[in-house]
Amino acid sequence: MAMASKSPAEEVYPVKAFGLAAKDSSGLFSPFNFSRRATGEQDVQLKVLYCGTCQYDREMSKNKFGFTSYPYVLGHEIVGEVTEVGSKVQKFKVGDKVGVASIIETCGKCEMCTNEIENYCPEAVSIDSNYGACSNIAVINENFVIRWPENLPLDSGVPLLCAGITAYSPMKRYGLDKPGKRIGIAGLGGLGHVAFRFAKAFGAKVIVISSSLKKKREAFEKFGADSFLVSSNPEEMQGAAGTLDGIIDTIPGNHSVEPLLALLKPLGKLIILGAPEMPFEVPAPSLLMGGKVMAASTSGSMKEIQEMIEFAAEHNIVADVEVISIDYVNTAMERLDNSDVRYRFVIDIGNTLKSN
């Protein structure tokens, strides 16, 4: 999930750009011509090749959170090729393949920034605040660009810059990256299937927790789940009580977390990654009895993102994607409303985005 965004820049910059933007809360995307700043001393300019998209883009396009500024150019996860570098850039050269996640600017001075958790900087700026990533070019400060591993596919790798780091960061932070851990993945969707693959790569026994049997076969045959729990089945849930070291809760809709907390061992951790509209109600004994932890997380630091993408390349972790053309975006958004994608849409910018 990307960070809250500020208003798009109104200045007229010297570099012409074009992309896809929603002009109002209808959420309908259409071609949009705008401008980017010139490449500064510490900037990297890149040709965008692929742009991932997820439910966050849909919600922003419709102003669900109340702070969308129009025109809204979607996209907070991109891979591309460096076409120009500033005079003081040290990390990249023309021709490099690179990635950009949601954060493109922070204050650099606060406690979060100095402790390398700059994604929680109160002044963090997301890429879609100054016209998003679904465009032909982007200009980003080199400190917010990552080097792309040569053996990691661009198209199926780009969702890792959102879903991948969202799962990887808290698993590392809360000690759920150790071999032999028993990890539950609640919700096997766009975020959940990536979290599953990281958990497996860490050497965990992975238990899928789902509201129905619909994904049971896929969980075992495609992903290699060690077990499958139907959360609506009280007998199954009771039988698994107190057996998990941690649970990664990726469920986006409203749900009760009390049954999930019951699955945890003493000192177990429930990590919330979804963003349900309704607040959670958690009876204190559900946490007190066993010293359990309920936490949440979003995105990760630049150091973590680079580490995550290299780990993914080493362990052949990618997202399951449907690569689409630029003229399919509105249809894709409608399909997102119906959860009709397995499991992420990726827009082929390099081959299908053409200027007017």
Coordinates of C-alpha atoms in Angstrom, one line a residue:
M1 CA 0.0 0.0 0.0
A2 CA 1.3 3.4 -0.9
M3 CA 1.6 6.3 1.6
A4 CA -0.9 9.2 1.7
S5 CA -0.2 11.7 -1.0
K6 CA 0.1 15.4 -1.1
S7 CA -1.4 17.5 -3.9
P8 CA 0.2 17.1 -7.4
A9 CA 2.7 19.8 -8.3
E10 CA 1.1 22.6 -10.3
E11 CA 4.4 23.9 -11.7
V12 CA 5.1 23.6 -15.4
Y13 CA 8.3 21.6 -15.7
P14 CA 10.6 21.5 -18.8
V15 CA 10.4 17.7 -19.5
K16 CA 7.3 16.7 -21.4
A17 CA 5.6 13.5 -20.1
F18 CA 2.4 11.6 -20.8
G19 CA 0.5 8.9 -18.9
L20 CA -2.9 7.8 -17.7
A21 CA -4.9 9.8 -15.3
A22 CA -8.3 9.9 -13.6
K23 CA -9.8 13.4 -13.9
D24 CA -12.5 13.0 -11.2
S25 CA -13.9 10.6 -8.7
S26 CA -15.6 8.5 -11.4
G27 CA -12.2 6.8 -11.4
L28 CA -12.2 6.6 -15.2
F29 CA -8.6 6.8 -16.7
S30 CA -7.7 8.5 -19.9
P31 CA -4.6 9.8 -21.6
F32 CA -3.0 12.8 -19.9
N33 CA -0.1 15.1 -20.9
F34 CA 1.9 16.8 -18.2
S35 CA 5.5 17.6 -17.3
R36 CA 8.4 16.3 -15.1
R37 CA 11.2 18.3 -13.6
A38 CA 14.6 18.3 -15.3
T39 CA 17.1 15.8 -14.0
G40 CA 18.8 17.3 -11.0
E41 CA 22.3 16.7 -9.7
Q42 CA 21.2 13.6 -7.6
D43 CA 18.3 12.6 -9.9
V44 CA 17.8 9.5 -12.1
Q45 CA 15.6 9.8 -15.1
L46 CA 14.2 6.5 -16.4
K47 CA 12.0 5.1 -19.1
V48 CA 9.2 3.3 -17.4
L49 CA 8.8 -0.3 -18.7
Y50 CA 6.3 -1.9 -16.3
C51 CA 3.9 -0.4 -13.7
G52 CA 2.2 -2.6 -11.2
T53 CA -1.3 -1.7 -10.0
C54 CA -3.5 -2.9 -7.2
Q55 CA -6.7 -2.0 -5.2
Y56 CA -5.0 1.0 -3.7
D57 CA -4.9 2.7 -7.2
R58 CA -8.6 2.0 -7.6
E59 CA -9.5 3.5 -4.2
M60 CA -7.3 6.5 -4.8
S61 CA -8.9 7.1 -8.3
K62 CA -12.3 7.2 -6.6
N63 CA -11.1 9.4 -3.7
K64 CA -12.0 6.7 -1.1
F65 CA -9.6 8.2 1.4
G66 CA -10.6 11.8 0.8
F67 CA -7.3 13.2 -0.2
T68 CA -7.0 12.4 -3.9
S69 CA -5.9 15.4 -6.1
Y70 CA -7.0 15.3 -9.7
P71 CA -5.7 14.6 -12.3
Y72 CA -4.6 11.5 -10.6
V73 CA -1.9 9.5 -12.4
L74 CA -2.0 6.0 -11.0
G75 CA 1.0 3.8 -10.1
H76 CA 3.3 3.4 -7.1
E77 CA 5.5 0.5 -8.2
I78 CA 7.6 0.7 -11.4
V79 CA 10.6 -0.8 -13.1
G80 CA 12.4 0.9 -15.9
E81 CA 15.7 1.7 -17.6
V82 CA 17.9 4.6 -16.7
T83 CA 18.1 7.2 -19.5
E84 CA 19.9 10.1 -17.7
V85 CA 21.7 10.7 -14.5
G86 CA 22.6 13.8 -12.6
S87 CA 26.1 15.0 -12.2
K88 CA 26.4 13.8 -8.6
V89 CA 24.7 10.4 -9.0
Q90 CA 27.0 7.6 -7.7
K91 CA 24.8 4.5 -7.7
F92 CA 23.5 4.3 -11.3
K93 CA 24.4 4.8 -14.9
V94 CA 22.5 5.0 -18.2
G95 CA 21.2 1.6 -19.2
D96 CA 20.8 0.2 -15.7
K97 CA 17.5 -1.5 -14.9
V98 CA 16.0 -0.1 -11.7
G99 CA 12.9 -0.1 -9.5
V100 CA 11.0 2.6 -7.7
A101 CA 8.5 1.9 -4.9
S102 CA 6.0 4.2 -3.3
I103 CA 8.2 6.7 -1.3
I104 CA 10.3 9.2 -3.3
E105 CA 11.1 11.9 -0.7
T106 CA 11.5 12.2 3.0
C107 CA 12.8 14.9 5.4
G108 CA 16.1 13.0 6.0
K109 CA 16.4 14.5 9.5
C110 CA 13.7 13.0 11.8
E111 CA 14.1 10.0 14.1
M112 CA 12.6 7.7 11.5
C113 CA 14.9 8.8 8.7
T114 CA 18.1 8.6 10.8
N115 CA 17.1 5.1 12.0
E116 CA 16.5 3.8 8.5
I117 CA 12.8 3.5 8.8
E118 CA 12.2 6.5 6.6
N119 CA 9.0 5.0 5.2
Y120 CA 7.4 6.1 8.4
C121 CA 8.7 9.7 8.1
P122 CA 5.8 12.1 8.8
E123 CA 6.9 14.1 5.7
A124 CA 7.3 11.1 3.4
V125 CA 6.0 11.8 -0.1
S126 CA 4.6 9.1 -2.3
I127 CA 5.2 8.8 -6.0
D128 CA 1.6 9.3 -6.9
S129 CA 1.5 12.7 -5.1
N130 CA 3.4 14.3 -7.9
Y131 CA 1.8 12.4 -10.8
G132 CA 2.2 8.7 -10.5
A133 CA 4.2 6.0 -12.2
C134 CA 1.9 5.0 -15.0
S135 CA 3.7 7.3 -17.5
N136 CA 6.5 7.2 -20.1
I137 CA 9.2 8.7 -17.9
A138 CA 10.0 9.3 -14.2
V139 CA 12.5 11.5 -12.5
I140 CA 13.5 10.3 -9.0
N141 CA 16.2 11.1 -6.5
E142 CA 18.8 8.3 -6.6
N143 CA 18.3 7.6 -2.9
F144 CA 14.8 6.3 -3.6
V145 CA 15.8 4.1 -6.5
I146 CA 16.8 0.4 -6.2
R147 CA 19.1 -1.6 -8.4
W148 CA 17.2 -4.4 -10.2
P149 CA 18.8 -7.9 -10.1
E150 CA 19.6 -9.2 -13.6
N151 CA 17.9 -12.6 -13.0
L152 CA 14.6 -11.2 -11.7
P153 CA 11.9 -10.7 -14.3
L154 CA 10.7 -7.2 -14.7
D155 CA 7.0 -7.8 -15.2
S156 CA 6.3 -10.4 -12.5
G157 CA 8.9 -8.8 -10.2
V158 CA 7.4 -5.3 -10.1
P159 CA 4.6 -6.1 -7.7
L160 CA 7.2 -7.0 -5.1
L161 CA 7.9 -3.3 -4.7
C162 CA 4.4 -3.1 -3.0
A163 CA 3.2 -6.5 -2.0
G164 CA 6.6 -8.0 -1.6
I165 CA 8.1 -5.4 0.8
T166 CA 4.8 -5.1 2.7
A167 CA 5.1 -8.8 3.6
Y168 CA 8.9 -9.0 3.9
S169 CA 9.5 -6.1 6.2
P170 CA 7.3 -7.2 9.2
M171 CA 8.3 -10.9 8.8
K172 CA 11.9 -9.8 9.3
R173 CA 11.2 -7.3 12.0
Y174 CA 9.1 -9.6 14.2
G175 CA 11.3 -12.7 13.8
L176 CA 9.1 -14.7 11.5
D177 CA 11.9 -15.3 9.1
K178 CA 13.5 -18.2 10.9
P179 CA 13.4 -21.8 9.6
G180 CA 10.9 -24.1 11.2
K181 CA 8.4 -21.3 12.2
R182 CA 4.8 -22.1 11.7
I183 CA 3.3 -19.2 9.8
G184 CA -0.3 -18.6 8.9
I185 CA -1.3 -16.6 5.8
A186 CA -4.8 -15.2 6.2
G187 CA -6.1 -14.5 2.7
L188 CA -4.5 -16.0 -0.4
G189 CA -4.8 -13.0 -2.7
G190 CA -2.5 -10.4 -4.3
L191 CA -0.6 -9.7 -1.1
G192 CA -1.2 -13.1 0.5
H193 CA 0.3 -15.2 -2.2
V194 CA 3.5 -13.2 -2.2
A195 CA 3.7 -13.4 1.7
F196 CA 3.3 -17.2 1.3
R197 CA 6.3 -17.4 -1.0
F198 CA 8.5 -15.3 1.3
A199 CA 7.5 -17.5 4.3
K200 CA 8.4 -20.6 2.4
A201 CA 11.7 -19.2 1.3
F202 CA 12.4 -18.4 5.0
G203 CA 11.9 -22.1 5.7
A204 CA 8.6 -21.9 7.4
K205 CA 5.7 -24.3 7.6
V206 CA 2.9 -22.4 5.9
I207 CA -0.7 -22.7 6.8
V208 CA -3.3 -20.9 4.6
I209 CA -6.3 -19.5 6.4
S210 CA -9.3 -18.9 4.2
S211 CA -13.0 -18.2 4.7
S212 CA -14.0 -21.0 2.3
L213 CA -12.7 -24.1 0.6
K214 CA -12.5 -22.4 -2.8
K215 CA -8.7 -22.0 -2.7
K216 CA -7.8 -25.2 -0.9
R217 CA -6.7 -27.1 -4.0
E218 CA -4.7 -24.1 -5.3
A219 CA -3.1 -23.7 -1.9
F220 CA -1.8 -27.3 -1.9
E221 CA -1.1 -28.0 -5.6
K222 CA 0.2 -24.6 -6.8
F223 CA 1.7 -23.1 -3.7
G224 CA 2.7 -26.1 -1.6
A225 CA 0.8 -25.3 1.6
D226 CA 1.5 -27.4 4.6
S227 CA -2.0 -27.1 5.9
F228 CA -5.3 -25.3 5.1
L229 CA -7.8 -23.9 7.6
V230 CA -11.3 -22.7 6.9
S231 CA -11.8 -19.8 9.2
S232 CA -15.6 -20.3 9.2
N233 CA -15.2 -23.9 10.5
P234 CA -15.1 -23.7 14.3
E235 CA -13.9 -27.3 14.7
E236 CA -11.0 -26.8 12.3
M237 CA -10.0 -23.5 14.0
Q238 CA -10.3 -25.0 17.5
G239 CA -8.2 -28.0 16.5
A240 CA -5.4 -25.7 15.4
A241 CA -5.6 -23.4 18.4
G242 CA -2.2 -22.5 19.9
T243 CA -0.1 -23.9 17.0
L244 CA 1.2 -20.9 15.0
D245 CA 4.2 -18.7 15.7
G246 CA 2.8 -15.9 13.6
I247 CA 0.0 -14.9 11.2
I248 CA 0.2 -12.5 8.3
D249 CA -3.3 -11.1 8.0
T250 CA -3.8 -9.8 4.4
I251 CA -7.6 -9.8 4.4
P252 CA -8.8 -6.4 3.0
G253 CA -12.4 -6.7 4.2
N254 CA -14.0 -6.4 7.6
H255 CA -13.4 -9.5 9.8
S256 CA -12.8 -10.5 13.4
V257 CA -9.2 -11.1 14.5
E258 CA -10.1 -12.9 17.7
P259 CA -10.2 -16.3 16.0
L260 CA -6.8 -15.6 14.5
L261 CA -5.3 -14.7 17.8
A262 CA -6.6 -18.0 19.2
L263 CA -4.4 -19.8 16.7
L264 CA -1.2 -18.3 18.0
K265 CA 1.2 -19.9 20.4
P266 CA 2.2 -17.9 23.5
L267 CA 4.2 -14.8 22.4
G268 CA 2.8 -15.3 18.9
K269 CA 2.4 -12.4 16.6
L270 CA -0.5 -11.3 14.4
I271 CA 0.6 -8.9 11.7
I272 CA -2.1 -6.8 10.1
L273 CA -1.4 -5.9 6.4
G274 CA -4.9 -5.3 5.1
A275 CA -6.9 -2.1 5.7
P276 CA -10.5 -3.0 6.6
E277 CA -12.9 -0.1 6.9
M278 CA -14.3 -1.2 10.3
P279 CA -12.1 -1.0 13.4
F280 CA -11.0 -4.2 15.1
E281 CA -12.6 -5.2 18.4
V282 CA -10.1 -7.2 20.5
P283 CA -10.9 -8.4 23.9
A284 CA -7.9 -7.8 26.2
P285 CA -7.7 -11.5 27.3
S286 CA -7.1 -12.5 23.7
L287 CA -3.8 -10.8 24.0
L288 CA -3.1 -11.1 27.7
M289 CA -3.5 -14.9 27.8
G290 CA -0.2 -15.9 26.2
G291 CA 1.4 -12.5 25.8
K292 CA 0.4 -12.3 22.2
V293 CA 1.3 -9.4 19.9
M294 CA -0.9 -7.6 17.4
A295 CA 0.9 -5.3 15.1
A296 CA 0.6 -3.7 11.7
S297 CA 2.9 -2.7 8.9
T298 CA 3.1 -1.0 5.5
S299 CA 5.9 -0.9 2.9
G300 CA 9.5 -0.8 4.2
S301 CA 12.7 1.3 4.2
M302 CA 14.9 1.7 1.1
K303 CA 17.5 -0.6 2.7
E304 CA 14.8 -3.3 3.2
I305 CA 13.4 -2.9 -0.3
Q306 CA 16.9 -3.5 -1.8
E307 CA 17.5 -6.4 0.5
M308 CA 14.0 -7.9 -0.3
I309 CA 14.4 -7.6 -4.1
E310 CA 17.8 -9.4 -3.9
F311 CA 16.4 -12.1 -1.7
A312 CA 13.5 -12.6 -4.1
A313 CA 16.0 -12.9 -7.0
E314 CA 18.0 -15.5 -5.1
H315 CA 15.0 -17.6 -4.2
N316 CA 13.0 -17.1 -7.5
I317 CA 10.2 -15.3 -5.8
V318 CA 7.8 -13.4 -8.2
A319 CA 4.2 -12.5 -8.2
D320 CA 1.6 -14.2 -10.3
V321 CA 0.6 -11.5 -12.8
E322 CA -1.6 -10.7 -15.7
V323 CA 0.3 -8.3 -18.0
I324 CA -2.1 -5.9 -19.6
S325 CA -1.9 -3.1 -22.2
I326 CA -2.5 0.5 -21.4
D327 CA -5.9 0.5 -23.1
Y328 CA -7.1 -2.3 -20.8
V329 CA -6.6 -0.3 -17.5
N330 CA -10.2 0.7 -17.0
T331 CA -11.4 -2.9 -17.5
A332 CA -8.7 -4.1 -15.1
M333 CA -10.0 -1.6 -12.5
E334 CA -13.5 -3.0 -12.9
R335 CA -12.2 -6.5 -12.5
L336 CA -10.3 -5.4 -9.3
D337 CA -13.7 -4.4 -7.9
N338 CA -14.8 -8.0 -8.4
S339 CA -11.5 -9.6 -7.2
D340 CA -11.2 -11.0 -10.7
V341 CA -7.4 -11.3 -11.0
R342 CA -4.9 -14.0 -10.1
Y343 CA -3.1 -12.2 -8.6
R344 CA -1.8 -8.9 -9.8
F345 CA -2.2 -6.7 -12.9
V346 CA 0.9 -5.3 -14.4
I347 CA 0.8 -2.6 -17.1
D348 CA 3.2 -3.0 -20.0
I349 CA 4.1 0.7 -20.3
G350 CA 7.1 0.3 -22.5
N351 CA 5.3 -1.4 -25.4
T352 CA 1.8 0.0 -25.1
L353 CA 1.8 3.5 -23.8
K354 CA 1.8 5.9 -26.8
S355 CA 1.6 9.7 -26.7
N356 CA -1.4 11.5 -28.3

